[in-house]
Coordinates of C-alpha atoms in Angstrom, one line a residue:
X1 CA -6.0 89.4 151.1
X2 CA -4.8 87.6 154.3
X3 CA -8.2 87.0 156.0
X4 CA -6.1 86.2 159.2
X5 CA -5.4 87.9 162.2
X6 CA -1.7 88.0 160.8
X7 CA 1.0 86.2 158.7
X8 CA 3.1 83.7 161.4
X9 CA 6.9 84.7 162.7
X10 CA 7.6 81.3 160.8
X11 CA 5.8 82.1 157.4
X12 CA 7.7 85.4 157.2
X13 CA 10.5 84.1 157.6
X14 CA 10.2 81.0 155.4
X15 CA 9.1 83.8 152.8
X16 CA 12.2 86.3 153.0
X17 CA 14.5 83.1 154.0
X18 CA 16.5 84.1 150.4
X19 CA 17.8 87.6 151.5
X20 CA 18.7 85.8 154.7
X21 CA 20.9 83.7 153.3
X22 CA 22.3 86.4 151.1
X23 CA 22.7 88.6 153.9
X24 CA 24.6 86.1 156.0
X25 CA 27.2 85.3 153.4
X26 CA 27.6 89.1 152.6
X27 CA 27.9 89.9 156.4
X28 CA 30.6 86.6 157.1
X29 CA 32.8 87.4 153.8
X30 CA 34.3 91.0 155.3
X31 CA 34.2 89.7 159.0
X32 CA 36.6 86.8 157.4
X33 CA 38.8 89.3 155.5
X34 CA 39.0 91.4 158.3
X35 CA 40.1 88.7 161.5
X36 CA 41.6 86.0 159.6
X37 CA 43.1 87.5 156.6
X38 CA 44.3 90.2 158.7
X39 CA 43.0 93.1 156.4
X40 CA 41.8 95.8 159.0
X41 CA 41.4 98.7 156.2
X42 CA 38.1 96.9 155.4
X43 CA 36.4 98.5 158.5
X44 CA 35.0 101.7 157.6
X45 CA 33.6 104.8 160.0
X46 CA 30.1 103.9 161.2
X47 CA 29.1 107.6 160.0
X48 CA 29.0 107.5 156.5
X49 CA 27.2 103.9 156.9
X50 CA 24.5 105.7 159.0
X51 CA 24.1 108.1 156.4
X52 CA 23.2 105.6 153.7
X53 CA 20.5 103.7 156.3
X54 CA 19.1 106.9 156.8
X55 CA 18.4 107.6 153.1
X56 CA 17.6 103.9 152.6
X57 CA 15.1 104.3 155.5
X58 CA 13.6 107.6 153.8
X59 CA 12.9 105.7 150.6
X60 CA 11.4 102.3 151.7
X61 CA 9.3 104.6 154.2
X62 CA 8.1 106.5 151.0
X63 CA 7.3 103.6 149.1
X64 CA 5.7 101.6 151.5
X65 CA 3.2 104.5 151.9
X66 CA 2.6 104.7 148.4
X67 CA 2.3 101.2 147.5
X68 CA -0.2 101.1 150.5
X69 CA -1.8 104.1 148.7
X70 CA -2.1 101.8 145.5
X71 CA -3.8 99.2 147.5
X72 CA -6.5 101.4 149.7
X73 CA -7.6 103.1 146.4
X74 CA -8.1 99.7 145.0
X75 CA -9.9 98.6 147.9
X76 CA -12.3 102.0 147.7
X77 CA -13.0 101.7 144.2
X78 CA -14.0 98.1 144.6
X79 CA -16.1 99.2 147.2
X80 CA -17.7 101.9 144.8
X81 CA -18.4 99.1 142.9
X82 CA -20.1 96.9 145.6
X83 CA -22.3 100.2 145.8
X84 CA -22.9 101.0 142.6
X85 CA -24.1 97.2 141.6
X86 CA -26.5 97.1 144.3
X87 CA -28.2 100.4 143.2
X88 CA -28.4 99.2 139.3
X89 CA -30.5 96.2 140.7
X90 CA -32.5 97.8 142.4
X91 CA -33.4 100.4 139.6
X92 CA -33.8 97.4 137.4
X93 CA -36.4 96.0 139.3
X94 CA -38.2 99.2 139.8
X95 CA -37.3 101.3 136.6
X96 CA -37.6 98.3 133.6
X97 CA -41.9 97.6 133.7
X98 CA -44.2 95.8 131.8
X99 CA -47.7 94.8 131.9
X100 CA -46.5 91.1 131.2
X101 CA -45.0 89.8 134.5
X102 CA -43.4 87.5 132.9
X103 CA -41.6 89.8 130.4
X104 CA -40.9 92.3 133.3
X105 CA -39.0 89.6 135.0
X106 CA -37.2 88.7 132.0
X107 CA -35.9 92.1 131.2
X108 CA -34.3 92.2 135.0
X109 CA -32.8 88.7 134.7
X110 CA -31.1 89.3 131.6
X111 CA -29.6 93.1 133.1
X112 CA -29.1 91.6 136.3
X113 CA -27.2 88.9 134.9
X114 CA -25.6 90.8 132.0
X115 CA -24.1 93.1 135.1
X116 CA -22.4 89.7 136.7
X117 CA -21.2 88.9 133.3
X118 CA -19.3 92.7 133.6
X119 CA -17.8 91.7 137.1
X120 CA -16.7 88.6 135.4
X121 CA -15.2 90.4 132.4
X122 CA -13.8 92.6 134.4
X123 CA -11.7 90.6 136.8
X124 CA -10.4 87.6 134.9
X125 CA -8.8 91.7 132.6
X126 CA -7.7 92.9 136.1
X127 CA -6.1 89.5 137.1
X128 CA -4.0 89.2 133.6
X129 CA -0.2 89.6 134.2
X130 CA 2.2 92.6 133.6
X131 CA 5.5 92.7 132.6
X132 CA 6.0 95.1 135.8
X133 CA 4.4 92.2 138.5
X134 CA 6.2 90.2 140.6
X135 CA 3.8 86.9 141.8
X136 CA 5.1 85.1 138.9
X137 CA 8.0 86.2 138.3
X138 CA 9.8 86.3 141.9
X139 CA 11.0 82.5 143.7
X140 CA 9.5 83.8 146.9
X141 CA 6.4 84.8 145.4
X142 CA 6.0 81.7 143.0
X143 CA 6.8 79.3 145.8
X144 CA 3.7 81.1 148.6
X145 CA 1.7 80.4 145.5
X146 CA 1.1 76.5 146.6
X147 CA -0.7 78.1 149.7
X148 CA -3.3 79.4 147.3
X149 CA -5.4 79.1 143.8
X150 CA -6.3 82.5 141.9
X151 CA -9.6 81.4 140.3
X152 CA -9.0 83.6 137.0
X153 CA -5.9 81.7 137.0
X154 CA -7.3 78.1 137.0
X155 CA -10.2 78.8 135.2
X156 CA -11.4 80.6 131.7
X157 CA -13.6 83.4 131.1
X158 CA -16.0 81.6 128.5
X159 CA -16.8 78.6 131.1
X160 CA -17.6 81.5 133.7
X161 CA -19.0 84.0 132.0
X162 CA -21.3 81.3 130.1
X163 CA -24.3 81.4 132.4
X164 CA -24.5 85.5 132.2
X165 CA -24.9 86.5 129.1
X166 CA -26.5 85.3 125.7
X167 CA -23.9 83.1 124.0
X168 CA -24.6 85.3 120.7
X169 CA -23.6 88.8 122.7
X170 CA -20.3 86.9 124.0
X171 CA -19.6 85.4 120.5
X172 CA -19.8 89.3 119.4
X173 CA -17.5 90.7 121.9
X174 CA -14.8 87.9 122.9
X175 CA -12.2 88.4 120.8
X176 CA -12.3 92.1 121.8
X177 CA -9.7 93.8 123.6
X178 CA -11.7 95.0 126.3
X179 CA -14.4 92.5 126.7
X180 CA -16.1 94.6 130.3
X181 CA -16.3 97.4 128.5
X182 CA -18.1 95.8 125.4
X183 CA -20.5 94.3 127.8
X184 CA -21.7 98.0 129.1
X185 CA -22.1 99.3 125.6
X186 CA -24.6 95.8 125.4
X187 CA -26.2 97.3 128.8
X188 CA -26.5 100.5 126.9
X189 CA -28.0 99.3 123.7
X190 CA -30.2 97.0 125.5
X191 CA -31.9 99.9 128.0
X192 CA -32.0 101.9 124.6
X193 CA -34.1 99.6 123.1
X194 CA -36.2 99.2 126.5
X195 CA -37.3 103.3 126.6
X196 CA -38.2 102.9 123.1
X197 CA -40.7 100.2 123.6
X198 CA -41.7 102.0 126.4
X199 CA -40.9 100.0 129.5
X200 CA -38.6 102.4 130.8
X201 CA -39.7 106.4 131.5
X202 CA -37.4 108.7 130.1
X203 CA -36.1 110.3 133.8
X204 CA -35.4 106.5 134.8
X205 CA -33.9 105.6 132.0
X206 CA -31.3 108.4 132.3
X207 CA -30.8 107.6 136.1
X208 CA -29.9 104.0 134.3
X209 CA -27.2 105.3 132.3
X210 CA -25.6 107.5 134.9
X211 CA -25.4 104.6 136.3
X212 CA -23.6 102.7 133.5
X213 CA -21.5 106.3 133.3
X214 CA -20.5 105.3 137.2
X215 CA -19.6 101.9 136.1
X216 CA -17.2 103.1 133.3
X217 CA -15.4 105.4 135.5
X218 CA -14.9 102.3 137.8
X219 CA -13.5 100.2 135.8
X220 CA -11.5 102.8 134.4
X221 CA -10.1 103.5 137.7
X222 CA -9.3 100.1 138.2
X223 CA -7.3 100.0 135.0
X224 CA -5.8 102.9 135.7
X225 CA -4.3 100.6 138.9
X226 CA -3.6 98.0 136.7
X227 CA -1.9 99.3 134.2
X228 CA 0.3 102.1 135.7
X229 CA 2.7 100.7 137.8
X230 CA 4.3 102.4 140.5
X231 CA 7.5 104.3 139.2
X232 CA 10.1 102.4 138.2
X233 CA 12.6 105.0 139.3
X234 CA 11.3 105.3 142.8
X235 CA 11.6 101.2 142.6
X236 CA 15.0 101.0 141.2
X237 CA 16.1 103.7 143.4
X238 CA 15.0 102.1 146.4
X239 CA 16.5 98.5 145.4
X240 CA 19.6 100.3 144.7
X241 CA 19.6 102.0 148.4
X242 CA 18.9 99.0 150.2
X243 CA 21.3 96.8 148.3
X244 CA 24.6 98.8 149.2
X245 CA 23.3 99.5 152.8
X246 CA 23.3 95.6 153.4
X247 CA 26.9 95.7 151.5
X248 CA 28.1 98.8 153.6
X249 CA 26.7 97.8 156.6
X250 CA 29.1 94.8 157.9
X251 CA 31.8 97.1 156.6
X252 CA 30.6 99.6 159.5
X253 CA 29.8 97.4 162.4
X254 CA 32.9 95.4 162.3
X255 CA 34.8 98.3 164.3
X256 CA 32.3 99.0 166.5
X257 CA 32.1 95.3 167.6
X258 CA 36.2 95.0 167.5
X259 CA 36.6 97.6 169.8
X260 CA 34.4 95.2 173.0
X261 CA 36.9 92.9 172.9
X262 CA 38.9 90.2 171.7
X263 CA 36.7 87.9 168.9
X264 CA 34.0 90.3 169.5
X265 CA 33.8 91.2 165.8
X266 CA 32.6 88.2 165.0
X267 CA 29.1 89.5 166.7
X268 CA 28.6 91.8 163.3
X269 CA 27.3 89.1 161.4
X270 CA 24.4 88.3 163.1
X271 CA 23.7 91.6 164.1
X272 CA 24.6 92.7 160.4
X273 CA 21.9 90.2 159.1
X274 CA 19.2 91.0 161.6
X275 CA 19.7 95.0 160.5
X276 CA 19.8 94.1 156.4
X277 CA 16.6 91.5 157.3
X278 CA 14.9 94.8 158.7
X279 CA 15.5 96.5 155.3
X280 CA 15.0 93.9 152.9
X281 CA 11.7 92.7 154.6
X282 CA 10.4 95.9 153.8
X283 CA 11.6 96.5 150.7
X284 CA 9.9 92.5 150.0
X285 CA 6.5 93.8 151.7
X286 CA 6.2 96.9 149.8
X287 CA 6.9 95.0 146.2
X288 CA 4.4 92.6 147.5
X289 CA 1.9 95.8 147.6
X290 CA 2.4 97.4 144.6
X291 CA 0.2 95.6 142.2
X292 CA -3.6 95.3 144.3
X293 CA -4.5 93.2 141.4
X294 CA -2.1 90.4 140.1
X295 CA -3.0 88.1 142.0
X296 CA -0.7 87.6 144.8
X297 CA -1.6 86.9 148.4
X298 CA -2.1 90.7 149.4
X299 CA -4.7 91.8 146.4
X300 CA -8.0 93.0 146.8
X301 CA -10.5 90.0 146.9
X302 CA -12.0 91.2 143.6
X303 CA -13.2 87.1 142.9
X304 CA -14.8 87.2 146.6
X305 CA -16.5 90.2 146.3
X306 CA -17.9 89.7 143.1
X307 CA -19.5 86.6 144.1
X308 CA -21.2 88.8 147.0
X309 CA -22.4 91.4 144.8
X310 CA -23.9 88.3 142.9
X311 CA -25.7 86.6 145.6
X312 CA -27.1 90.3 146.2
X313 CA -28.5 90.8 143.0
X314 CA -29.6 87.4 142.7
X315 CA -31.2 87.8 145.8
X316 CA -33.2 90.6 144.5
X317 CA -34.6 88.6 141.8
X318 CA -36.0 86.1 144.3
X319 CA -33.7 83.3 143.6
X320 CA -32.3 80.6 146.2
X321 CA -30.4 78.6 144.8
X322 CA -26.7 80.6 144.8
X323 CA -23.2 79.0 143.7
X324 CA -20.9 78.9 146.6
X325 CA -19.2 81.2 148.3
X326 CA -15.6 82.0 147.7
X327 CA -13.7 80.9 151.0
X328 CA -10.2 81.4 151.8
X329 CA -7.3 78.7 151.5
X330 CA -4.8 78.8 154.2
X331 CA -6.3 82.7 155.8
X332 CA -6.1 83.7 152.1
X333 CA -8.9 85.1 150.2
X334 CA -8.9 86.1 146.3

């Protein structure tokens, strides 16, 4: 997330700088063929060029909403999950007794912590690539990637999930394919095993698992994000729109500039590429949307706002001494 009051004139255009260049070598090609080489027939009516920008401006409208759509959910149901942690501290502290002190605060320490262990889980799974994303795979997007680190990128899961949980729960569930969802079933077991010795009345301990219940269908939402990418045949579709617009549309604006005057069609190139750069740029913003979680400059700050819902719950158990805070690097925020 840009945690800036906007991206610079200079950074966008360092950051689409490719299509410009492409555009200005497909907009000076036909203006070429047309007043040097002498081959007029190359201008076409501006209608049927219109008609194309039109549709092309239909589609990146549509995706752009929809990708934005992608991204607002994600942001809501990371918020559910801001909620939904703070209400499973506090129901530990007051729901899990014992007559030990001691052994009261234990039994909140280890759920309290088991729960960051889940938010840890959770996003180094939500941070893994797809075949579908684009921050490693696109030039643009791997060279904005020196502006910023993506924690679950630099480091791994063991090393930061160690101080959470019980080494002998992690070595069970590691190698699992879904290691956040392993660590509820732990949270499960464990309150299970709570009621049962009776530290935990029966009402409580069901407003405890509704709560693990909400959890689930967090995380499941989240996946469902991360794992269904937006069509691929609205995306090719729109890719294939834009791309013959920026061929068609030098083809169109060369008459229209011919007709001012003498030499006047070579004002279609620049005017070509600032039209095309219009398109493109949104075609480049809404890609850059699609995926809220794979770690590109745009995502939800799932590693920042786990490390809030940490110092919360920390915080409830009377403790201090918190790590750091996640800040951002150059107005970006993970």
């Amino acid at each position: 997330m840009n945690a800036g009051s906007n991206y610079s004139f200079k950074e966008f255009v360092l950051w689409t700088r490719t299509n410009i260049y492409a555009l200005i070598v497909i907009s000076t090609i036909p203006v070429i063929l047309y007043e040097v080489v002498g081959w007029k027939w190359l201008g076409v009516p501006w209608v049927p060029v219109a008609l194309v920008g039109t549709g092309a401006a239909f589609i990146v409208g549509f995706k752009n909403t929809q990708t934005y759509n992608r991204m607002w959910e994600a942001r809501i149901i990371w918020g559910g999950i801001v909620n939904v942690s703070r209400s499973w501290g506090i129901m530990v502290k007051d729901f899990v007794r014992s007559a030990n002190r001691q052994e009261a605060a234990q039994f909140h320490r280890i759920l309290i912590y088991r729960h960051i262990a889940w938010l840890t889980a959770l996003r180094f799974q939500l941070r893994e690539s797809r075949r579908w994303e684009n921050v490693k795979v696109k030039p643009y997007n791997i060279e904005y990637r020196k502006y910023y680190k993506v924690p679950e990128w630099e480091n791994k899961l063991a090393d930061d999930i160690a101080p959470y949980i019980d080494p002998a729960e992690w070595e069970k569930i590691a190698h699992t394919k879904n290691p956040a969802a392993q660590i509820i079933a732990l949270q499960s077991a464990h309150l299970r095993e709570l009621q049962e010795a009776g530290h935990i009345d029966m009402l409580c301990y069901i407003e405890l698992e509704n709560t693990l219940k909400d959890l689930y269908n967090e995380q499941g939402r989240s996946e469902r994000i991360k794992n269904y990418p937006y069509p691929r045949q609205f995306a090719s579709i729109n890719l294939f729109f834009i791309r013959l617009l920026v061929v068609l549309l030098p083809l169109g604006i060369m008459n229209e500039f011919a007709k001012l005057g003498p030499n006047c069609v070579w004002l279609s190139i620049p005017f070509s590429v600032i039209v095309g750069w219009v398109f493109t740029s949104l075609e480049q913003v809404g890609e850059s949307t699609e995926n809220p979680f794979e770690g590109g400059p745009n995502d939800i700050p799932i590693t920042a706002m786990s490390r809030n819902i940490e110092f919360d719950l920390r915080e409830m158990l009377g403790e201090t001494e918190l790590p750091p805070a996640v800040v951002a690097t150059h107005d970006i925020l993970l």
